[in-house]
Short mmCIF file of C-alpha atoms and ligand atoms in Angstrom, two decimals:
data_model
loop_
_atom_site.label_atom_id
_atom_site.label_comp_id
_atom_site.label_asym_id
_atom_site.label_seq_id
_atom_site.Cartn_x
_atom_site.Cartn_y
_atom_site.Cartn_z
CA MET A 534 -45.61 6.51 4.35
CA HIS A 535 -42.66 4.50 5.52
CA SER A 536 -41.39 1.89 3.10
CA SER A 537 -38.44 -0.43 3.53
CA THR A 538 -35.73 -0.34 0.88
CA SER A 539 -33.98 -3.37 -0.52
CA THR A 540 -30.55 -1.85 0.14
CA SER A 541 -31.34 -0.94 3.78
CA SER A 542 -28.92 1.96 3.43
CA LEU A 543 -30.31 4.19 6.14
CA TRP A 544 -27.18 4.30 8.28
CA ARG A 545 -24.72 4.44 5.37
CA PRO A 546 -22.88 7.62 4.29
CA TRP A 547 -24.93 9.87 2.02
CA THR A 548 -22.40 9.61 -0.78
CA PRO A 549 -22.26 7.27 -3.77
CA ILE A 550 -21.06 3.88 -2.64
CA THR A 551 -19.80 1.03 -4.79
CA GLN A 552 -21.89 -1.89 -5.99
CA GLN A 553 -19.72 -4.21 -3.93
CA ALA A 554 -20.49 -2.16 -0.81
CA ASN A 555 -24.19 -2.81 -1.27
CA SER A 556 -23.82 -6.58 -1.25
CA LEU A 557 -20.86 -7.10 1.08
CA ARG A 558 -21.49 -7.67 4.79
CA ILE A 559 -18.43 -7.80 7.03
CA VAL A 560 -19.36 -9.72 10.16
CA GLU A 561 -16.13 -10.59 11.97
CA ALA A 562 -12.49 -9.51 12.11
CA GLN A 563 -9.28 -10.67 13.70
CA GLY A 564 -5.76 -9.24 13.38
CA THR A 565 -5.22 -8.18 9.77
CA ARG A 566 -8.19 -10.20 8.50
CA VAL A 567 -11.93 -9.60 8.07
CA ARG A 568 -14.65 -12.17 7.29
CA ASP A 569 -17.83 -11.65 5.28
CA ALA A 570 -21.27 -13.14 5.90
CA GLU A 571 -20.53 -15.96 3.44
CA GLY A 572 -17.56 -17.08 5.51
CA LYS A 573 -14.85 -15.72 3.21
CA TRP A 574 -11.77 -14.14 4.86
CA TYR A 575 -9.95 -11.15 3.38
CA LEU A 576 -6.66 -9.47 4.15
CA ASP A 577 -7.82 -6.04 5.32
CA ALA A 578 -5.76 -3.70 3.15
CA ILE A 579 -7.69 -0.60 4.25
CA SER A 580 -7.74 -0.97 8.08
CA GLY A 581 -11.47 -0.43 8.31
CA VAL A 582 -11.57 3.31 7.53
CA LEU A 583 -7.81 3.58 7.98
CA ASN A 584 -8.40 3.59 11.71
CA MET A 585 -7.86 -0.05 12.79
CA SER A 586 -4.13 0.58 13.06
CA CYS A 587 -3.49 -2.02 15.80
CA GLY A 588 -5.46 -4.66 13.91
CA HIS A 589 -8.82 -6.17 14.77
CA GLY A 590 -9.70 -7.92 18.02
CA HIS A 591 -6.53 -6.87 19.83
CA PRO A 592 -6.82 -8.56 23.27
CA ARG A 593 -5.16 -5.65 25.11
CA LEU A 594 -7.64 -3.13 23.69
CA ILE A 595 -10.62 -5.33 24.48
CA GLU A 596 -9.30 -5.82 28.00
CA ALA A 597 -8.65 -2.08 28.48
CA ALA A 598 -12.18 -1.24 27.32
CA ASN A 599 -13.80 -3.92 29.49
CA ARG A 600 -11.84 -2.86 32.56
CA GLN A 601 -12.82 0.78 32.08
CA PHE A 602 -16.46 -0.13 31.37
CA GLU A 603 -16.58 -1.84 34.74
CA GLN A 604 -14.84 0.94 36.65
CA LEU A 605 -16.29 4.14 35.17
CA VAL A 606 -17.88 4.60 31.75
CA HIS A 607 -17.94 8.40 31.67
CA TYR A 608 -18.80 11.48 33.69
CA ASP A 609 -19.68 15.09 32.98
CA PRO A 610 -16.43 16.81 31.95
CA MET A 611 -17.86 20.15 33.21
CA VAL A 612 -18.08 19.00 36.83
CA SER A 613 -15.15 16.61 37.17
CA SER A 614 -12.13 15.15 35.47
CA HIS A 615 -11.22 11.48 35.33
CA ASN A 616 -8.00 9.57 34.98
CA PRO A 617 -8.21 8.05 31.50
CA ALA A 618 -8.83 11.43 29.79
CA GLU A 619 -6.27 13.20 31.97
CA THR A 620 -3.67 10.55 31.26
CA LEU A 621 -4.43 10.63 27.54
CA ALA A 622 -4.19 14.43 27.32
CA SER A 623 -0.84 14.46 29.07
CA ARG A 624 0.51 11.56 27.01
CA LEU A 625 -0.55 13.23 23.77
CA ALA A 626 1.09 16.46 24.91
CA GLU A 627 4.28 14.50 25.65
CA THR A 628 4.17 12.75 22.28
CA LEU A 629 3.57 15.96 20.32
CA PRO A 630 6.52 18.31 19.84
CA GLY A 631 7.10 21.80 21.22
CA GLU A 632 4.37 23.72 22.93
CA LEU A 633 1.45 21.60 21.69
CA ASN A 634 0.34 20.96 25.25
CA GLU A 635 -3.33 21.91 25.21
CA ILE A 636 -5.55 19.01 24.18
CA VAL A 637 -9.27 19.18 23.37
CA LEU A 638 -10.78 15.67 23.33
CA LEU A 639 -13.53 15.10 20.78
CA ASN A 640 -15.30 12.33 18.88
CA SER A 641 -14.52 12.59 15.17
CA GLY A 642 -12.03 14.01 12.73
CA SER A 643 -14.59 16.50 11.48
CA GLU A 644 -15.11 17.83 15.00
CA ALA A 645 -11.36 18.14 15.37
CA THR A 646 -11.26 20.30 12.22
CA GLU A 647 -14.19 22.35 13.47
CA ALA A 648 -12.43 22.96 16.78
CA ALA A 649 -9.12 23.79 15.05
CA LEU A 650 -10.76 26.40 12.82
CA ARG A 651 -12.84 27.96 15.56
CA ILE A 652 -9.86 28.14 17.90
CA ALA A 653 -7.65 29.63 15.15
CA LEU A 654 -10.21 32.27 14.16
CA GLN A 655 -11.05 33.13 17.77
CA TYR A 656 -7.34 33.42 18.60
CA TRP A 657 -6.99 36.38 16.25
CA ARG A 658 -10.01 38.08 17.83
CA ASN A 659 -8.60 37.40 21.27
CA ILE A 660 -5.38 39.19 20.42
CA GLY A 661 -7.23 42.02 18.68
CA GLU A 662 -6.19 41.30 15.08
CA ASP A 663 -8.67 41.17 12.29
CA ARG A 664 -7.73 37.96 10.47
CA ASN A 665 -10.14 35.36 9.14
CA ARG A 666 -8.81 34.14 5.77
CA VAL A 667 -7.90 30.45 5.61
CA ILE A 668 -5.67 28.94 2.92
CA THR A 669 -5.90 25.26 2.09
CA PHE A 670 -5.51 22.72 -0.73
CA GLU A 671 -8.23 22.35 -3.29
CA ALA A 672 -7.72 18.57 -3.03
CA ALA A 673 -8.11 18.71 0.74
CA TYR A 674 -10.44 16.64 2.85
CA HIS A 675 -10.90 17.77 6.44
CA GLY A 676 -14.32 16.38 7.25
CA THR A 677 -17.99 16.79 6.80
CA THR A 678 -19.26 19.40 9.28
CA TYR A 679 -20.22 22.81 7.87
CA LEU A 680 -16.82 24.46 8.40
CA ALA A 681 -14.77 21.36 7.61
CA GLN A 682 -16.57 20.79 4.35
CA GLN A 683 -15.89 24.37 3.27
CA LEU A 684 -12.20 23.58 3.23
CA SER A 685 -12.50 20.96 0.52
CA GLY A 686 -12.46 22.09 -3.06
CA LEU A 687 -12.87 18.53 -4.35
CA PRO A 688 -15.92 18.30 -6.59
CA PHE A 689 -17.28 15.26 -4.73
CA THR A 690 -17.12 16.85 -1.28
CA ALA A 691 -17.25 20.59 -1.92
CA SER A 692 -20.06 22.43 -0.20
CA GLU A 693 -22.74 24.30 -2.11
CA TRP A 694 -23.10 26.75 0.76
CA ALA A 695 -21.13 29.91 1.18
CA PRO A 696 -18.36 29.79 3.78
CA PRO A 697 -18.68 32.13 6.78
CA PHE A 698 -15.09 33.32 6.18
CA PRO A 699 -12.89 33.60 3.07
CA ILE A 700 -11.23 30.36 2.01
CA GLU A 701 -8.52 30.21 -0.62
CA HIS A 702 -7.92 26.91 -2.37
CA ILE A 703 -4.48 26.02 -3.72
CA SER A 704 -4.50 23.68 -6.74
CA LEU A 705 -1.72 21.16 -7.15
CA PRO A 706 0.76 22.52 -9.70
CA ALA A 707 1.26 19.06 -11.24
CA ALA A 708 -0.42 15.66 -11.48
CA PRO A 709 -0.23 13.63 -8.21
CA CYS A 710 2.36 11.30 -9.77
CA GLU A 711 4.64 14.29 -10.46
CA MET A 712 4.37 15.91 -7.06
CA ARG A 713 7.58 14.48 -5.62
CA THR A 714 9.99 16.44 -7.79
CA GLU A 715 11.93 19.49 -6.67
CA GLU A 716 10.21 21.60 -9.33
CA SER A 717 6.84 20.68 -7.85
CA ALA A 718 8.03 21.65 -4.39
CA ASP A 719 9.13 25.05 -5.69
CA ALA A 720 5.91 25.55 -7.65
CA LEU A 721 3.79 24.57 -4.66
CA ILE A 722 5.61 26.89 -2.28
CA GLU A 723 5.27 29.70 -4.77
CA LEU A 724 1.49 29.22 -4.84
CA PHE A 725 1.25 29.32 -1.04
CA ALA A 726 3.60 32.32 -0.92
CA LYS A 727 1.46 34.20 -3.42
CA ALA A 728 -1.72 33.40 -1.50
CA LEU A 729 -0.12 34.63 1.73
CA GLU A 730 1.31 37.78 0.14
CA THR A 731 -1.83 38.91 -1.64
CA GLY A 732 -5.14 39.77 -0.04
CA PRO A 733 -5.83 40.42 3.62
CA PRO A 734 -3.54 38.75 6.18
CA ALA A 735 -4.32 35.05 6.50
CA ALA A 736 -5.52 33.63 9.83
CA ALA A 737 -4.31 30.13 9.07
CA VAL A 738 -3.00 27.65 6.55
CA MET A 739 -4.52 24.20 7.03
CA VAL A 740 -3.15 21.14 5.20
CA GLU A 741 -2.80 17.37 5.49
CA PRO A 742 0.83 16.18 5.42
CA LEU A 743 -0.27 13.71 2.73
CA LEU A 744 -3.48 14.41 0.82
CA GLY A 745 -5.57 11.39 1.74
CA LEU A 746 -8.99 11.47 0.10
CA GLY A 747 -7.60 13.86 -2.50
CA GLY A 748 -5.80 10.88 -4.10
CA CYS A 749 -3.12 9.77 -1.63
CA VAL A 750 -0.85 12.55 -2.88
CA VAL A 751 2.63 12.39 -1.32
CA LEU A 752 3.84 15.98 -0.99
CA PRO A 753 7.46 16.83 -1.81
CA ALA A 754 10.05 16.24 0.91
CA GLY A 755 10.76 19.47 2.76
CA PHE A 756 7.46 21.07 1.73
CA LEU A 757 6.17 21.36 5.29
CA THR A 758 9.45 22.92 6.45
CA ARG A 759 9.14 25.59 3.79
CA LEU A 760 5.44 26.09 4.53
CA ARG A 761 6.23 26.51 8.25
CA LYS A 762 8.70 29.25 7.36
CA LEU A 763 6.20 30.99 5.10
CA CYS A 764 3.53 30.93 7.81
CA ASP A 765 6.01 32.43 10.27
CA GLN A 766 6.95 35.19 7.82
CA HIS A 767 3.29 36.13 7.39
CA GLY A 768 2.20 35.48 10.95
CA ALA A 769 -0.38 32.87 9.87
CA LEU A 770 -1.10 29.85 12.06
CA LEU A 771 -0.15 26.47 10.61
CA ILE A 772 -2.82 23.84 11.22
CA LEU A 773 -1.93 20.27 10.27
CA ASP A 774 -4.64 17.66 9.84
CA GLU A 775 -3.12 14.40 11.09
CA VAL A 776 -6.45 12.53 11.14
CA PHE A 777 -5.33 10.35 8.22
CA CYS A 778 -1.53 10.44 8.69
CA GLY A 779 -1.14 10.45 12.47
CA PHE A 780 -0.23 7.57 14.77
CA GLY A 781 2.28 5.82 12.56
CA ARG A 782 0.39 5.58 9.29
CA THR A 783 3.17 7.19 7.22
CA GLY A 784 6.04 5.40 8.97
CA ARG A 785 6.60 8.18 11.52
CA MET A 786 4.47 8.94 14.56
CA PHE A 787 3.03 12.00 12.78
CA GLY A 788 3.20 13.07 9.15
CA PHE A 789 4.98 16.29 10.11
CA ASP A 790 7.77 14.27 11.78
CA HIS A 791 9.17 13.59 8.29
CA ASP A 792 10.03 17.30 8.17
CA GLY A 793 10.69 17.74 11.88
CA ILE A 794 8.46 20.80 12.19
CA THR A 795 6.00 21.87 14.88
CA PRO A 796 2.60 23.18 13.78
CA ASP A 797 0.48 25.57 15.86
CA ILE A 798 -2.59 23.34 15.85
CA VAL A 799 -2.92 19.62 15.09
CA THR A 800 -6.02 17.51 14.53
CA LEU A 801 -6.00 13.80 15.41
CA SER A 802 -8.48 10.94 15.08
CA LYS A 803 -8.66 7.51 13.37
CA GLY A 804 -5.53 5.77 14.74
CA ILE A 805 -5.78 7.59 18.08
CA SER A 806 -8.09 4.86 19.42
CA GLY A 807 -7.03 2.18 16.94
CA GLY A 808 -10.58 2.49 15.61
CA TYR A 809 -12.04 0.74 18.67
CA LEU A 810 -14.17 3.69 19.79
CA PRO A 811 -14.94 7.14 18.37
CA LEU A 812 -12.28 9.57 19.54
CA ALA A 813 -10.47 12.64 18.24
CA ALA A 814 -8.33 15.45 19.56
CA THR A 815 -7.28 18.94 18.63
CA ALA A 816 -3.95 19.99 20.10
CA VAL A 817 -3.00 23.67 20.33
CA THR A 818 0.02 25.50 21.64
CA SER A 819 -0.01 27.00 25.11
CA THR A 820 0.50 30.43 23.49
CA ILE A 821 -2.82 30.12 21.67
CA LYS A 822 -4.63 28.66 24.68
CA GLN A 823 -3.46 31.46 26.97
CA THR A 824 -5.49 33.96 24.95
CA PHE A 825 -8.68 32.09 25.89
CA VAL A 826 -8.36 32.41 29.64
CA ARG A 827 -8.70 36.12 30.24
CA GLU A 828 -10.79 36.88 33.29
CA PRO A 829 -13.57 37.19 34.25
CA ILE A 830 -14.65 34.26 32.04
CA ALA A 831 -12.99 32.13 29.41
CA GLN A 832 -12.98 34.36 26.40
CA GLY A 833 -14.66 33.69 23.15
CA LEU A 834 -15.04 29.99 22.97
CA ARG A 835 -17.45 27.73 24.75
CA TYR A 836 -16.37 24.32 23.69
CA GLY A 837 -17.13 20.85 24.92
CA HIS A 838 -19.09 17.77 23.98
CA THR A 839 -21.12 15.42 26.16
CA THR A 840 -18.82 12.54 25.28
CA GLY A 841 -15.60 14.54 24.81
CA GLY A 842 -12.81 12.61 26.53
CA HIS A 843 -15.06 9.59 27.03
CA ALA A 844 -13.43 7.49 29.73
CA VAL A 845 -13.61 4.16 27.88
CA ALA A 846 -12.42 5.67 24.59
CA SER A 847 -9.58 7.41 26.44
CA ALA A 848 -8.59 4.20 28.25
CA VAL A 849 -8.44 2.45 24.87
CA ALA A 850 -6.35 5.28 23.40
CA ASN A 851 -3.87 5.06 26.28
CA THR A 852 -3.48 1.35 25.55
CA VAL A 853 -3.04 2.11 21.82
CA LEU A 854 -0.02 4.24 22.75
CA ASP A 855 1.34 1.34 24.84
CA ILE A 856 0.80 -1.15 22.01
CA MET A 857 2.42 1.17 19.47
CA ALA A 858 5.54 1.32 21.64
CA ASP A 859 5.58 -2.37 22.68
CA GLU A 860 4.90 -3.75 19.20
CA LYS A 861 7.02 -1.08 17.48
CA LEU A 862 4.19 -0.25 15.11
CA VAL A 863 5.70 2.97 13.77
CA GLU A 864 8.89 1.10 12.84
CA ASN A 865 6.82 -1.74 11.36
CA SER A 866 4.80 0.73 9.31
CA ALA A 867 8.04 2.15 7.85
CA ALA A 868 9.61 -1.26 7.20
CA GLN A 869 6.59 -3.12 5.79
CA GLY A 870 5.52 0.03 3.95
CA ALA A 871 8.89 0.24 2.17
CA THR A 872 8.73 -3.44 1.12
CA LEU A 873 5.11 -3.09 0.00
CA LEU A 874 5.83 0.06 -2.01
CA ASP A 875 8.86 -1.55 -3.63
CA GLY A 876 6.85 -4.66 -4.56
CA LEU A 877 3.86 -2.73 -5.91
CA GLN A 878 5.93 -0.18 -7.84
CA LYS A 879 6.88 -2.99 -10.23
CA LEU A 880 3.29 -2.76 -11.48
CA VAL A 881 4.07 0.54 -13.23
CA GLU A 882 6.33 -1.46 -15.58
CA SER A 883 4.45 -4.75 -15.65
CA SER A 884 0.80 -3.68 -15.86
CA PRO A 885 -0.69 -1.72 -18.77
CA LEU A 886 -3.39 -0.45 -16.40
CA VAL A 887 -1.20 0.98 -13.62
CA THR A 888 0.18 4.47 -14.19
CA ASP A 889 1.74 5.29 -10.80
CA VAL A 890 2.37 3.72 -7.41
CA ARG A 891 3.23 6.10 -4.57
CA GLY A 892 3.10 6.06 -0.82
CA LEU A 893 4.67 6.71 2.54
CA GLY A 894 4.75 4.09 5.28
CA LEU A 895 1.60 2.02 5.15
CA VAL A 896 -0.46 4.26 2.94
CA ILE A 897 -0.02 3.43 -0.71
CA ALA A 898 -1.88 4.54 -3.82
CA VAL A 899 -2.04 2.43 -6.97
CA GLU A 900 -3.15 4.83 -9.68
CA THR A 901 -4.69 3.37 -12.81
CA ASP A 902 -5.50 4.67 -16.29
CA THR A 903 -9.27 4.73 -15.72
CA GLU A 904 -11.87 4.39 -12.99
CA GLU A 905 -12.94 1.13 -14.69
CA SER A 906 -9.42 -0.32 -14.41
CA ALA A 907 -9.28 0.56 -10.71
CA GLY A 908 -12.66 -1.10 -10.19
CA ALA A 909 -11.59 -4.21 -12.10
CA ILE A 910 -8.34 -4.56 -10.12
CA ALA A 911 -10.12 -3.99 -6.80
CA GLU A 912 -12.76 -6.57 -7.78
CA ALA A 913 -10.11 -9.14 -8.75
CA ALA A 914 -8.23 -8.41 -5.50
CA ALA A 915 -11.44 -9.01 -3.52
CA GLN A 916 -11.95 -12.29 -5.38
CA ALA A 917 -8.40 -13.23 -4.35
CA GLY A 918 -9.16 -12.25 -0.73
CA VAL A 919 -7.78 -8.71 -0.40
CA MET A 920 -10.01 -5.81 0.65
CA THR A 921 -9.05 -2.47 -0.93
CA ARG A 922 -10.89 0.77 -1.65
CA HIS A 923 -10.77 2.84 -4.81
CA GLU A 924 -11.82 6.34 -5.73
CA ARG A 925 -11.46 8.19 -9.03
CA GLY A 926 -9.04 5.65 -10.47
CA VAL A 927 -6.84 5.40 -7.38
CA ILE A 928 -6.73 2.17 -5.35
CA ARG A 929 -5.90 2.85 -1.72
CA ILE A 930 -3.87 0.34 0.27
CA ALA A 931 -3.50 1.07 3.99
CA PRO A 932 -3.44 -2.13 6.04
CA PRO A 933 -3.19 -2.30 9.83
CA LEU A 934 0.25 -1.30 11.14
CA THR A 935 0.55 -4.81 12.60
CA LEU A 936 1.09 -6.14 9.06
CA THR A 937 3.57 -9.06 9.05
CA ALA A 938 6.20 -9.81 6.40
CA ASP A 939 4.00 -12.71 5.22
CA ASP A 940 1.00 -10.38 4.92
CA THR A 941 3.12 -7.96 2.89
CA ALA A 942 4.26 -10.72 0.51
CA GLU A 943 0.65 -11.90 0.17
CA LEU A 944 -0.53 -8.35 -0.60
CA VAL A 945 2.09 -7.80 -3.29
CA GLY A 946 1.36 -11.20 -4.86
CA LYS A 947 -2.42 -10.85 -4.83
CA ILE A 948 -2.58 -7.26 -6.05
CA THR A 949 -0.10 -8.04 -8.81
CA GLY A 950 -2.26 -11.05 -9.73
CA ALA A 951 -5.39 -8.87 -9.65
CA ALA A 952 -3.76 -6.33 -11.99
CA ASP A 953 -2.90 -9.20 -14.40
CA THR A 954 -6.46 -10.56 -14.24
CA ALA A 955 -7.95 -7.11 -14.89
CA ALA A 956 -5.60 -6.46 -17.83
CA ALA A 957 -6.33 -9.88 -19.36
CA ALA A 958 -10.08 -9.20 -19.13
CA GLN A 959 -9.64 -5.89 -21.03
CA ARG A 960 -7.69 -7.48 -23.88
N1 PMP B 861 -9.45 14.82 8.02
C1 PMP B 861 -8.93 13.86 7.25
C2 PMP B 861 -7.58 14.04 6.67
C3 PMP B 861 -9.66 12.68 7.00
O1 PMP B 861 -9.13 11.73 6.23
C4 PMP B 861 -10.93 12.53 7.58
C5 PMP B 861 -11.75 11.27 7.40
N2 PMP B 861 -11.49 10.53 6.30
C6 PMP B 861 -11.44 13.58 8.35
C7 PMP B 861 -10.66 14.70 8.58
C8 PMP B 861 -12.80 13.51 8.97
O2 PMP B 861 -12.85 12.58 9.98
P1 PMP B 861 -14.26 11.94 10.43
O3 PMP B 861 -14.72 11.08 9.29
O4 PMP B 861 -13.91 11.16 11.65
O5 PMP B 861 -15.19 13.05 10.72
#
């Protein structure tokens, strides 16, 4: 018999959510601010789900969506093309480096992972090589579909079901706070090298340029350059998941831009549409795509979604690219991110609860001594009017890329104050 629940959680993710999340109702948002049902405004230090990169209620995005709604909402991508998706695909291809010219438009980051893996595995079949082993980080998060979930070795996301192909998980050789040293870079590369050298030839290595859900782990500078070389030596495809890092989040357009490398496959979502509509993309090189178009029919992969390349979502994404250029959001992410990181790093000295502060651009992790400390700081920050998110002792700060200098100063002040409040309460 149907019974209503007091938490009315039917639409919520099927994962443990915080006590705050059960009582908080966000009802309105504007710029870098969100308002709850009680009328209280917060500085949004998490950009929704890290996707509201252009801020909330951006008039140009609302206008672009409305205009496209009136003109054409969507049409079957199997029988026709339309301008917004075509424009978006070619603009993404222009923005991405090298040969990453083939764009599959999708709806979520998980779908982008799914497409990336299926394309990578099918590629090897297409060229007649028997490769299906995938190497990834244990602390990875690439989504929640069956294949995507297999890639995560994190205890809170790992799948109980056997993967349909061999997956090798690489553990971090040091604690997240020690991952920026040269020794860590060497140790990490050695682990990937060993995984590539032993066992059957790998089909692909798939990593995030910065481990997002795995604890906002900033990987050592130059790591991706060395990983690219390793993949080339062993003939494995390099797949980079830019769902979290892409579109300016780390202070460069893409996370891999810090190393100046070109992957073989890239997954994109979140910031692609500024969070205004569901949208994702998987970009692959022309070399890979060519293997799928042998006559008489496209070989191996039937791929397409009803709403893939949705016209309104694509129109919004095109305007996101315009806004990013006009408002210099990548540059702002780098500049405000550096100031924010500098301000918050003082907590390592001043707060007995904070053990590490790390970040890149506008994604910053404040690591605490315990899960309780993280909860207490996040709670005090919310009281002071700053919305953060914390997981396993790490507070994540990733505000919209439109963050102003005043917002940055407010964030540093209020999070520092929240750390003081939490420490005083523990004394
Ligand atoms: N990859 C990464 C790096 C992510 O952070 C996420 C979402 N947090 C995903 C993939 C999955 O995206 P989605 O939730 O849109 O399926």
